[in-house]
Coordinates of C-alpha atoms in Angstrom, one line a residue:
Chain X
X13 CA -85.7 71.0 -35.4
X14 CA -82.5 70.8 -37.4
X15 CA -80.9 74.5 -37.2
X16 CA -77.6 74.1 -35.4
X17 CA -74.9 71.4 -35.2
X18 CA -75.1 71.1 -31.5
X19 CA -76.2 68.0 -30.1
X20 CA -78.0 67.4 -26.7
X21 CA -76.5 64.5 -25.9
X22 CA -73.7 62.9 -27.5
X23 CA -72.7 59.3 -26.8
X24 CA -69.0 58.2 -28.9
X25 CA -68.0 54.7 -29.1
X26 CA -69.3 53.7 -25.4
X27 CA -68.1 50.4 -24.3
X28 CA -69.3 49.2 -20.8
X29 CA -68.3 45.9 -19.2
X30 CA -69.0 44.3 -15.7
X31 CA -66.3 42.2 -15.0
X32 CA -65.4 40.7 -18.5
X33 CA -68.9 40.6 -20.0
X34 CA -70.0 43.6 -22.0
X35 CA -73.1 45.1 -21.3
X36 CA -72.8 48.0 -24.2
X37 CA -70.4 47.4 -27.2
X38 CA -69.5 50.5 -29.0
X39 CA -72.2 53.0 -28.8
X40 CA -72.6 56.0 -30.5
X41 CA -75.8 58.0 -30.1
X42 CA -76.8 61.7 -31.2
X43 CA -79.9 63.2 -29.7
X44 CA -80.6 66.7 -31.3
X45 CA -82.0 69.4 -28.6
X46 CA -85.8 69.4 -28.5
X47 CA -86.8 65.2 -28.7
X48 CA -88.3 63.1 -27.2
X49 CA -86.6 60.0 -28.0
X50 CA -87.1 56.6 -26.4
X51 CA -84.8 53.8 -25.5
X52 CA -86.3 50.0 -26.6
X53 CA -84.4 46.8 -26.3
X54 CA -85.0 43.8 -24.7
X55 CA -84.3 42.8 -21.1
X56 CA -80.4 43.3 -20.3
X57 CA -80.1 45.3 -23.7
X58 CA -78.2 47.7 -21.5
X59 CA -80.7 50.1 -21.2
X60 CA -80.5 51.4 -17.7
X61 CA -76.9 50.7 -17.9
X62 CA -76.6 53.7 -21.1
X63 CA -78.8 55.7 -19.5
X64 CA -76.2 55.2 -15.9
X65 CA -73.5 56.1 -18.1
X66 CA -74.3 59.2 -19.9
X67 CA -75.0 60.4 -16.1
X68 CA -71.4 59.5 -15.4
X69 CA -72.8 56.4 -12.5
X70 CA -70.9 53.5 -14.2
X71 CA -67.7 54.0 -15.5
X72 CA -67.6 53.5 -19.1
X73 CA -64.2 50.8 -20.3
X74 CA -64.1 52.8 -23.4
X75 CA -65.6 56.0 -24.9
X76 CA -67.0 59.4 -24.1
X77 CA -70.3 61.1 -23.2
X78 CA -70.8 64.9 -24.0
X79 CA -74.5 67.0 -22.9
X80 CA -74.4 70.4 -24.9
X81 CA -70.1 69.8 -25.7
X82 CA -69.2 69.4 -22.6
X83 CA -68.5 66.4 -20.2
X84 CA -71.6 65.4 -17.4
X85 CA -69.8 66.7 -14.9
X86 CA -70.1 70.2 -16.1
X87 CA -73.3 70.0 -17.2
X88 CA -74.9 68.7 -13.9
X89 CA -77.0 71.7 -13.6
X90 CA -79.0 71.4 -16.6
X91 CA -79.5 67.5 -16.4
X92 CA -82.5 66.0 -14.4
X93 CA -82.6 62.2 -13.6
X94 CA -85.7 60.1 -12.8
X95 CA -84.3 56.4 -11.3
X96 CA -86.0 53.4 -11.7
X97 CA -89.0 53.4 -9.1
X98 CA -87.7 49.8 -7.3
X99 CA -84.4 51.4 -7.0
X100 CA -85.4 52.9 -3.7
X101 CA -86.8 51.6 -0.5
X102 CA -90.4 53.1 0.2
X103 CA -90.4 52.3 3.2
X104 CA -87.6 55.3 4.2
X105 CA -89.3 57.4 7.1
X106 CA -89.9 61.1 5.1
X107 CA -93.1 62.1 2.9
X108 CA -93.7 63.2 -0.6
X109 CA -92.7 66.8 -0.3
X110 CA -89.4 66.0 1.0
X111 CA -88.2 63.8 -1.3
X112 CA -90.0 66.1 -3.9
X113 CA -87.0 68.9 -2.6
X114 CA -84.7 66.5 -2.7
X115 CA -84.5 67.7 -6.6
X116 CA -83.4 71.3 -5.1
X117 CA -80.5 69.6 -3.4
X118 CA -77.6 69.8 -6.3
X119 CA -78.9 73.5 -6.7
X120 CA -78.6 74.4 -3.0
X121 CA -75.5 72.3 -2.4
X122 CA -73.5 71.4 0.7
X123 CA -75.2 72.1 3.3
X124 CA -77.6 74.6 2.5
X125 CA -81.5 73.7 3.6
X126 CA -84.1 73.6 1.3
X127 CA -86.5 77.2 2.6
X128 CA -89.4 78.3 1.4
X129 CA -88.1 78.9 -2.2
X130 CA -87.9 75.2 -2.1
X131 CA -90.5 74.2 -0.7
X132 CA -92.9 76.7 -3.3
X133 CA -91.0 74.9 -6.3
X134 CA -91.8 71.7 -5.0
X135 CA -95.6 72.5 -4.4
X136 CA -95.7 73.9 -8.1
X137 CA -93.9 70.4 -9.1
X138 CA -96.5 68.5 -7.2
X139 CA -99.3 70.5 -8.8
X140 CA -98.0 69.5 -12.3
X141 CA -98.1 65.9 -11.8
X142 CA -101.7 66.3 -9.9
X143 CA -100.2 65.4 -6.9
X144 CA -100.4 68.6 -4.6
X145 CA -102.9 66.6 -2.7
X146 CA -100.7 64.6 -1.0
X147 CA -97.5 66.6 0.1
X148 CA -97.4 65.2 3.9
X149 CA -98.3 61.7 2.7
X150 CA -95.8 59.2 4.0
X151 CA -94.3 57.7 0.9
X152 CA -94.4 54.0 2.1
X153 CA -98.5 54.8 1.2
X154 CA -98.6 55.3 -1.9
X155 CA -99.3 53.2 -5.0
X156 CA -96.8 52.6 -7.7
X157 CA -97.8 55.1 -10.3
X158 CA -98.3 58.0 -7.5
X159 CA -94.2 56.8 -6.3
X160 CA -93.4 57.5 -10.2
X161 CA -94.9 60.8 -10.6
X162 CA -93.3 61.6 -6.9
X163 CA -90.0 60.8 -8.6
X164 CA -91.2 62.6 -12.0
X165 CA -91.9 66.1 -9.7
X166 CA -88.3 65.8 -8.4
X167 CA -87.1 65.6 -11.8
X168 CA -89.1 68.9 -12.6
X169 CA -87.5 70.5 -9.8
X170 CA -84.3 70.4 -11.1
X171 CA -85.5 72.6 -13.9
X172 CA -83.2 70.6 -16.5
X173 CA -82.8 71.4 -20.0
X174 CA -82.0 67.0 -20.8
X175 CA -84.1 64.9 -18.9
X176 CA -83.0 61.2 -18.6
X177 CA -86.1 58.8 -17.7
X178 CA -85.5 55.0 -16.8
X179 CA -88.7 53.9 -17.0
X180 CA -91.0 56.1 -15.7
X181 CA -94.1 54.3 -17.0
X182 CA -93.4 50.6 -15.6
X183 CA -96.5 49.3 -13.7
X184 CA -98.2 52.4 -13.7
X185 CA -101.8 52.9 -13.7
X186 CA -103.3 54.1 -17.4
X187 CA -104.6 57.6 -16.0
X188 CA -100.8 57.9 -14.3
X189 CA -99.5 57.1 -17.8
X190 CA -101.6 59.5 -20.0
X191 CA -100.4 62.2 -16.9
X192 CA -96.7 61.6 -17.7
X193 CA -97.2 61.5 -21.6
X194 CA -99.0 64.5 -21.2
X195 CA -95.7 65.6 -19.1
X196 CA -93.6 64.4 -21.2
X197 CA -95.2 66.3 -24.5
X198 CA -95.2 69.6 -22.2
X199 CA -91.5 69.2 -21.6
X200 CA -90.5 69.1 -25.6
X201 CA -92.9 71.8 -26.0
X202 CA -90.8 74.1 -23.8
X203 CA -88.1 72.6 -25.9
X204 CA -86.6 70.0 -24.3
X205 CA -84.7 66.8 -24.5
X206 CA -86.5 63.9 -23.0
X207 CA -84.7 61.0 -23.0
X208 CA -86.8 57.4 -21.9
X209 CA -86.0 53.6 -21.2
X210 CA -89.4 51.9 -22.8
X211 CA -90.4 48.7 -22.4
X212 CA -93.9 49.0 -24.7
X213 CA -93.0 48.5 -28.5
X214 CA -97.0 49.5 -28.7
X215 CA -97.1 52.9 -27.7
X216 CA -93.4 53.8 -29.3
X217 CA -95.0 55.6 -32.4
X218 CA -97.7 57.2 -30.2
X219 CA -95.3 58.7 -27.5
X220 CA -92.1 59.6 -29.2
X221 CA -90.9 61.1 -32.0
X222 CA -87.2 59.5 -31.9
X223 CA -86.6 56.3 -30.8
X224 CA -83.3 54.0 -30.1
X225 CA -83.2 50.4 -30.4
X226 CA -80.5 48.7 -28.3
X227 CA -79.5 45.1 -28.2
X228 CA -75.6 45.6 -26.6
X229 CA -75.1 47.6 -29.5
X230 CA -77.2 50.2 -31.1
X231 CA -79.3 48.6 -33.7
X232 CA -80.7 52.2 -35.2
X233 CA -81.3 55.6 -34.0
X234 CA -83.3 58.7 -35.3
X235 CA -87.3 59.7 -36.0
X236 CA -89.6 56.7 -35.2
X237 CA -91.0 56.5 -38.7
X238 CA -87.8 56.1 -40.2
X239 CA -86.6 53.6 -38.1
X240 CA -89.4 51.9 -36.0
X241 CA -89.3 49.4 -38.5
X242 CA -90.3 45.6 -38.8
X243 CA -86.4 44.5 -39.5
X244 CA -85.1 46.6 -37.3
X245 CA -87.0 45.7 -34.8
X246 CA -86.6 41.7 -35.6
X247 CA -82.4 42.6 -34.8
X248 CA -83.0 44.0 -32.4
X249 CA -85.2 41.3 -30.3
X250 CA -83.4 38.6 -32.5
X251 CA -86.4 37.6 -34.3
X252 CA -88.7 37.3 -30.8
X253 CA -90.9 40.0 -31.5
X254 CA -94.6 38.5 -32.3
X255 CA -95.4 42.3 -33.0
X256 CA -96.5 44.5 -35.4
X257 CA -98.7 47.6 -36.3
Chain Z
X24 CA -85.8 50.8 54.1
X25 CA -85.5 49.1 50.8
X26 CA -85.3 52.6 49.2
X27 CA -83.0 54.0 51.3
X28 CA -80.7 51.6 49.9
X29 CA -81.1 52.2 46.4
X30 CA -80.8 55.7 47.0
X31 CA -77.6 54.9 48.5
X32 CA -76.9 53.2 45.4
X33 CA -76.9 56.2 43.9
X34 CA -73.7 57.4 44.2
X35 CA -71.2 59.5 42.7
X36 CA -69.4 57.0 40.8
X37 CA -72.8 55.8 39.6
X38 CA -73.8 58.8 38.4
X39 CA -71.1 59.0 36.5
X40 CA -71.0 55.7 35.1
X41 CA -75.2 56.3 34.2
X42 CA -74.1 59.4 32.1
X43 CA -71.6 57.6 30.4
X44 CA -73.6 55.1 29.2
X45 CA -76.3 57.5 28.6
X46 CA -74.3 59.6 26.3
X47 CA -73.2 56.8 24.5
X48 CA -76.2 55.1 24.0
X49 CA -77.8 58.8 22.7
X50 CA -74.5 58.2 20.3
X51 CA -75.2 54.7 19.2
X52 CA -78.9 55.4 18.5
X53 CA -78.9 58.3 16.5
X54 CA -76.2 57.3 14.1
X55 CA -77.1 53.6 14.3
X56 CA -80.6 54.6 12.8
X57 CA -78.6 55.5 9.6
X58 CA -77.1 52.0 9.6
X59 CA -80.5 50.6 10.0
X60 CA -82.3 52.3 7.1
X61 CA -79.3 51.4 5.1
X62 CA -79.8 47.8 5.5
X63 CA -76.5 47.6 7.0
X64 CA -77.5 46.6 10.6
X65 CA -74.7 43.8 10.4
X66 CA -71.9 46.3 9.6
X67 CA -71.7 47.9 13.1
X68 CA -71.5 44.1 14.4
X69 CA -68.2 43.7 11.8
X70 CA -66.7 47.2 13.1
X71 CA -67.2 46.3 16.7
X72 CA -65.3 43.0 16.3
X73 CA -62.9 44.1 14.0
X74 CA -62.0 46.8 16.7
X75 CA -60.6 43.6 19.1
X76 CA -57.3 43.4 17.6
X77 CA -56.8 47.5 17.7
X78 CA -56.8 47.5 21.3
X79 CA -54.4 44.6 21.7
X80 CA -51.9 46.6 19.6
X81 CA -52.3 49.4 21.1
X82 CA -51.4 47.6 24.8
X83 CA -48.9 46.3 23.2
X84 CA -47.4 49.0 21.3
X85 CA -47.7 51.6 24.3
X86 CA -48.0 49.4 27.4
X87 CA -50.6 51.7 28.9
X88 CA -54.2 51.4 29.5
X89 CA -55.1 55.1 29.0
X90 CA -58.8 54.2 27.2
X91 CA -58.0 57.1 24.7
X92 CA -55.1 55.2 23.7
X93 CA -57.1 51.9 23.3
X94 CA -60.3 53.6 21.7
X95 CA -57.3 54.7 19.2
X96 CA -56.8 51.6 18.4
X97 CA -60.0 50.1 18.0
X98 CA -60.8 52.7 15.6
X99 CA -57.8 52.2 13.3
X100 CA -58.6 48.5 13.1
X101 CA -62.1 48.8 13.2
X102 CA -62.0 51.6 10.5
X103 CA -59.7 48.9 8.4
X104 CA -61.8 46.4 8.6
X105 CA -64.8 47.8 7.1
X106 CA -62.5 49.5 4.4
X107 CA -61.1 46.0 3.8
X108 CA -64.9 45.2 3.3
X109 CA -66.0 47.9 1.1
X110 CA -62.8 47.0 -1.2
X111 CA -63.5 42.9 -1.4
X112 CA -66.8 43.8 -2.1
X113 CA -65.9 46.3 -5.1
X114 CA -62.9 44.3 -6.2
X115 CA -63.8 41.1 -5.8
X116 CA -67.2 38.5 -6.9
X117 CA -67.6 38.1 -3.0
X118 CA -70.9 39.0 -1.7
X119 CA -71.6 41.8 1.2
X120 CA -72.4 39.8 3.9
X121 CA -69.6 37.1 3.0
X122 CA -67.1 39.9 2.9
X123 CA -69.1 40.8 6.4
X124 CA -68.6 37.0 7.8
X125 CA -64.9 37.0 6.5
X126 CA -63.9 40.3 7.8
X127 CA -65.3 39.6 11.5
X128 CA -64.5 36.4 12.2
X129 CA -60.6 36.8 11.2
X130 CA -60.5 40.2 13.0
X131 CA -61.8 38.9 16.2
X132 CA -60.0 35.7 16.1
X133 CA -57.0 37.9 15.7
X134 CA -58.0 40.0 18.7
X135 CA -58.7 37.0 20.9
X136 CA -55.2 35.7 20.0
X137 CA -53.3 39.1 20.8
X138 CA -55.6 39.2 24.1
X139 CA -54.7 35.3 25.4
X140 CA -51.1 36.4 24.5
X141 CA -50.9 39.7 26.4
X142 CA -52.3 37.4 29.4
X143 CA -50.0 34.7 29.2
X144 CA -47.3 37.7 29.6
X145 CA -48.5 38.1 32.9
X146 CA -48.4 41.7 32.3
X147 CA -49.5 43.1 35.8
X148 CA -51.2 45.9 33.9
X149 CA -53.0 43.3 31.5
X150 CA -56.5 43.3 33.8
X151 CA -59.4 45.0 32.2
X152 CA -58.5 44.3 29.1
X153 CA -61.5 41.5 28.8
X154 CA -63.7 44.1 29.5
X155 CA -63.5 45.1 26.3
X156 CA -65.3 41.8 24.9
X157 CA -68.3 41.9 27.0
X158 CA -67.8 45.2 28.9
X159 CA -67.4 46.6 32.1
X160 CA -69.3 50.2 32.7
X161 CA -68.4 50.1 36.0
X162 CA -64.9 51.2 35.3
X163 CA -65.5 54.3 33.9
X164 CA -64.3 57.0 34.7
X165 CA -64.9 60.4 35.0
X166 CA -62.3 61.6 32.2
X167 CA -64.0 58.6 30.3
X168 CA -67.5 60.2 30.2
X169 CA -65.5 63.1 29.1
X170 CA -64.1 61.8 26.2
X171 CA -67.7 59.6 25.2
X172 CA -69.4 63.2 25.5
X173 CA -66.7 65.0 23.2
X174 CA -66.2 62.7 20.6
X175 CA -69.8 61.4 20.8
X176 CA -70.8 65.3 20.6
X177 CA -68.5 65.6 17.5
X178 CA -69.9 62.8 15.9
X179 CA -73.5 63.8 16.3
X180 CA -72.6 67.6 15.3
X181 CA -71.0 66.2 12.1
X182 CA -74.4 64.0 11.3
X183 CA -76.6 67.0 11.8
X184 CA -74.4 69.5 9.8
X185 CA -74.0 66.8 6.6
X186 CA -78.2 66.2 7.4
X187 CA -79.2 67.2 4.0
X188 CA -76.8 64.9 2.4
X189 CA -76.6 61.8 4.0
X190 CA -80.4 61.5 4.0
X191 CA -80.3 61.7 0.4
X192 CA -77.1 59.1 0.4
X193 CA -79.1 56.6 2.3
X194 CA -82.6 57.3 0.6
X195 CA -81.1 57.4 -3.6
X196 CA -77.5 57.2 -4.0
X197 CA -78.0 57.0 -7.5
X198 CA -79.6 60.3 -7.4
X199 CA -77.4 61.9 -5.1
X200 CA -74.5 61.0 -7.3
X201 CA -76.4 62.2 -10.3
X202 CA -76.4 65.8 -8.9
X203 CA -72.7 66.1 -7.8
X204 CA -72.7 64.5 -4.2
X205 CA -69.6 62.0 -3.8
X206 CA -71.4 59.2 -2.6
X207 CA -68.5 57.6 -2.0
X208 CA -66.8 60.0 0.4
X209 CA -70.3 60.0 2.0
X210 CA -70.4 56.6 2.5
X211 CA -66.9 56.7 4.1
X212 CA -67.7 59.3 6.3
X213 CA -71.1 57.7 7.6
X214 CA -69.1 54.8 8.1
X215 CA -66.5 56.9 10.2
X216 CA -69.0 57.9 12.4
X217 CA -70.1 54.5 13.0
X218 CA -66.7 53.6 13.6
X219 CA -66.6 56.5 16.6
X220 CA -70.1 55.4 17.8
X221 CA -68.8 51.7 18.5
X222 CA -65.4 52.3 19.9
X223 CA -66.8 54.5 22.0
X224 CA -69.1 52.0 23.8
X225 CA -66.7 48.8 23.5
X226 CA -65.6 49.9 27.1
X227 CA -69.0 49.8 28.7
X228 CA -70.6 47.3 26.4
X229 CA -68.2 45.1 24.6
X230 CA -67.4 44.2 21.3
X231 CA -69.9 41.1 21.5
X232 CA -72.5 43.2 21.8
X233 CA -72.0 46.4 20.8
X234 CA -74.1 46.1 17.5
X235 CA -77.4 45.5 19.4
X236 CA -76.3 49.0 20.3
X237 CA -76.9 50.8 16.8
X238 CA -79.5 48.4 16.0
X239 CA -82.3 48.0 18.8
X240 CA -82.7 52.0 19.6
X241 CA -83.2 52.6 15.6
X242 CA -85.4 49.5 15.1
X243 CA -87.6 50.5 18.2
X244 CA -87.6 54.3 17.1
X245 CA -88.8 53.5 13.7
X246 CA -91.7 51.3 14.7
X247 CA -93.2 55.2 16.4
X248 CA -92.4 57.6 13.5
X249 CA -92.6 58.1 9.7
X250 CA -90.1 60.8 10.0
X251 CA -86.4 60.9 9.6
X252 CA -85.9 63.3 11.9
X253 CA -87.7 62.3 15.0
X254 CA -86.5 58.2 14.5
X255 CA -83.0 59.6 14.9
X256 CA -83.9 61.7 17.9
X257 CA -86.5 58.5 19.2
X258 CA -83.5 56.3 18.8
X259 CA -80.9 58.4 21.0
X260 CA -83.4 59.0 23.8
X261 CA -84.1 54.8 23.7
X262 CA -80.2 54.3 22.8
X263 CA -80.4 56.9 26.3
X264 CA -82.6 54.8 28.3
X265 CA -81.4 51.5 28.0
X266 CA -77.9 52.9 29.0
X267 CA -79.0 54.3 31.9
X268 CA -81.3 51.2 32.9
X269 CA -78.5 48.6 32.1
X270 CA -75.8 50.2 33.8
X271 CA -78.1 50.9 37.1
X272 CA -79.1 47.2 37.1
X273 CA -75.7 45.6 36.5
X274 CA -74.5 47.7 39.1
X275 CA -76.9 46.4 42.0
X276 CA -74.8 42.9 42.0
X277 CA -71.2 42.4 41.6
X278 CA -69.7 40.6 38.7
X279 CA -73.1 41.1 36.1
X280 CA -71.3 42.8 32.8
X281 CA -72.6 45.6 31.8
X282 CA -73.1 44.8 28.1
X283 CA -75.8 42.8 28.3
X284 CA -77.5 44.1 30.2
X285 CA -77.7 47.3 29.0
X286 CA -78.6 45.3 25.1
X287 CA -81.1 43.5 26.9
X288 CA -82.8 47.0 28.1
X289 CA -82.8 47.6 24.8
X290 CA -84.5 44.6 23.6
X291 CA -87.2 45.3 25.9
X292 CA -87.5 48.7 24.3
X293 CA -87.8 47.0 21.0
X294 CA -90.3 44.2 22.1
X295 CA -92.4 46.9 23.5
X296 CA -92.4 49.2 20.4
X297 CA -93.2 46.4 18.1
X298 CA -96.3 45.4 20.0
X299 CA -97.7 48.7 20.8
X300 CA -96.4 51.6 18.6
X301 CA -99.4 52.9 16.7
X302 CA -99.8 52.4 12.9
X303 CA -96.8 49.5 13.1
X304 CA -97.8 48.0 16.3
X305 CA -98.7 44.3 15.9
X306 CA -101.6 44.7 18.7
X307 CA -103.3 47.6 16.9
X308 CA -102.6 46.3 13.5
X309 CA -104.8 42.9 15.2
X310 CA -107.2 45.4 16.4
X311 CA -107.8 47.4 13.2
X312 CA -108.3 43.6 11.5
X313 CA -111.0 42.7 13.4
X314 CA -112.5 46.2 13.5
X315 CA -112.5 45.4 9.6
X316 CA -113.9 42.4 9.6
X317 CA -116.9 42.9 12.0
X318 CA -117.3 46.0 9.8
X319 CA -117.3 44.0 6.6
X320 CA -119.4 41.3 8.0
X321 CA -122.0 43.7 9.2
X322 CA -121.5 45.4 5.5
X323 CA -122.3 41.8 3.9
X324 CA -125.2 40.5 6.4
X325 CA -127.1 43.4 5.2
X326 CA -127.7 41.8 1.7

């Protein structure tokens, strides 16, 4: 997995602040191609916010983001995105196919409709998260682990090479949740990078191979078994953390 | 007897009026549904009285009372009043909808100021001018529907061809901007057309009111459909409907504005699609519960 120099992602000295408060001091983060790496911190760690900034959605104060060398913006094509679940309203008039296609749309561009092309991708998509069952099923009907694997499909659409996750396994259902880790394994497996927000310090060593722990600043980065560790993880909660293997 | 004089009601200048405010409430309800599912049903209400002011200027400034001048200047200010919303919103702590209160109520008082101003002048031309706050249908004009049915038909045209985009902009901006779509240009562009939509029925409805105007046909179109496409198309033939039926009722006595009647149309619209649209409908949802309960209790009296 080591081979070449080039990094996946490549996060140098990020500083994010809304209004005067910072919610990231001075991050740097490497992410080899080919991990699965997950993102753990506790609640306003900045999380979302990293993962919002290496997808160029909240302007940075300081530092730099690169994906493969280059900057986001010319890397779009080979970066799929899964939002947080709540971010959307469920109740929007359109089914699971179409939002499903909606991961076809950078692809197509202005204009352009998604055909049958589209529409085949999106059925194979569906298929992988066992959801081809319910492609004309109003998405205000479903429950919360079929809405994440709806977002999860539209992900797969995209056909990315980095995948950035925020969360994809909050208040899912355990057979939705062995269905994504399964996912998730299947994407390193075609070698690629698979980045994750986590909340469960539980399944850390089970799911991922690299994990991140973020408290404002990065605490430690690299393979879990190196730095999953009990005093890294007491900085990182600030000695909260009534856990351990 | 009695019908013969309704059919006599039915004149040319009636017609004309009834397409007017056909075509713009088609306008209103189709893009209005976009506002709706946004959450931004309050917006249109800003736009419409920020627009008050514009046509005072634009009197002022040009002396005439050509509407394409005063829709001109309705837009501007309407158009800079939800830009001077968007921009206290991003650059300042103040809240949406207290950038929303702030923005409307010192727009409008401005307008009303201009407006008692330009009557005090004495301005022989000034007349028709108040039409404009509560709305007079019955002074349009033929070269008036014109102008609602080309802009309007611009404005819709523009919706359809960005389809793809603005759907994705109101469903998961983050998304969209993750892929390369500037939301931001989007937004301002679904706001413009908003903007047209409202200035284009100030006339006939009236700043007052003109937000009913997005809001009722998209809120009644949504309660019949779970699909984007047909809620717009729902919404402009109710937006349609209560255009037609307000301006035909207003007209039938003298001195009734236009405005609200034509909202209250579409109230009905709404009342009647809350109660009785299937799946949302409150009288089948009440229906369906006590089919379920006799079911259950049947289900349970067995053991």
């Amino acid at each position: 997995m080591q081979g070449a120099e080039q990094k996946a992602i490549q996060v140098t000295d990020l500083t994010v602040a809304y209004q005067d408060k910072p919610v990231l001091w001075d991050i740097d983060l490497d992410v080899p191609p080919g991990v699965l790496l997950s993102i753990v911190g506790p609640n306003g760690a900045g999380k979302t916010t990293l993962i919002k900034a290496i997808l160029g959605l909240v302007r940075p104060a300081a530092g730099n983001v690169l994906i493969y060398d280059k900057p986001y913006e010319a890397q779009r094509g080979i970066v799929g995105y899964v939002p947080q679940r709540g971010s959307v309203d469920w109740d929007f008039p359109t089914n699971v196919l179409d939002v499903v296609m909606m991961g076809r749309y950078g692809a197509l561009g202005w204009i352009r409709r998604p055909r049958k092309k589209e529409r085949e991708l999106a059925m194979q998509a569906l298929e992988k998260v066992g959801m081809e069952a319910y492609t004309t099923r109003q998405i205000s009907q479903l429950s919360g682990g079929q809405q994440q694997r709806v977002f999860l499909a539209r992900a797969l659409v995209q056909d990315a090479t980095v995948y950035l996750m925020d969360e994809p396994f909050q208040g899912v259902d355990a057979t939705t949740e062995r269905a994504i880790v399964t996912l998730l394994q299947e994407l390193r497996a075609d070698g690629k990078t698979v980045v994750v927000v986590h909340h469960d310090l539980q399944t850390v060593t089970d799911y991922f191979d690299w994990v991140m722990l973020l408290n404002i600043r990065r605490i430690a980065s690299g393979p879990v078994d190196e730095i999953f560790t009990s005093d890294n993880l007491r900085e990182t909660y600030g000695g909260r953390v009534a856990f351990m293997k | 007897m009695e019908n013969l004089s309704i059919l006599t009601h039915l004149d040319y200048t009636l017609m004309i009026v009834a397409i007017g405010a056909a075509l713009l409430g088609a306008v209103s309800g189709a893009l209005g549904s976009y506002a709706v599912l946004r959450r931004q049903s309050l917006l249109g209400d800003a736009i419409s009285h920020a627009a008050l002011p514009g046509i005072a200027i634009a009197f002022l400034l040009t002396g005439s009372k050509t509407p394409l001048i005063l829709v001109l200047g309705a837009a501007i200010a309407g158009w800079l009043g939800t830009l001077l919303i968007l921009s206290i919103v991003r650059l300042t702590r103040i809240k949406y909808d207290s950038a929303l209160g702030i923005v409307l109520s010192t727009f409008f008082g401005f307008g009303l100021v201009l407006h008692t101003l330009i009557q005090r002048t004495g301005n022989a031309n000034q007349a028709g001018l108040d039409t404009f706050l509560f709305g007079q249908a019955a002074t349009m004009l033929a070269r008036d529907v014109l102008t609602i049915g080309i802009l309007g038909g611009i404005a819709l045209t523009v919706m359809l061809v960005f389809w793809k985009e603005l759907k994705l902009l109101v469903f998961d901006e983050g998304f969209a901007a993750s892929i390369g779509f500037p939301i931001r240009t989007l937004d301002i562009l679904l706001t413009s057309l908003l903007v047209v939509a409202i200035v284009l029925g100030l006339q006939a409805v009236g700043a007052v009111l003109m937000s009913a105007m997005l809001v009722a046909p998209a809120v009644a179109a949504r309660q019949w459909t779970d699909r984007l496409r047909l809620m717009v198309f729902l919404a402009a033939c109710f937006g349609a409907l209560a255009g037609v039926s307000g301006t035909i009722i207003s007209s039938t006595a003298s001195r009734i504005p236009t405005g609200p009647t034509i909202v209250l149309c579409a109230t009905v619209v709404v009342g009647l699609s809350i109660a009785f649209a299937p799946n949302r409908g409150l009288v089948w949802d009440r229906i369906r519960q006590q089919r379920n309960r006799r079911n259950l209790k049947m289900e349970t009296s067995r053991y």
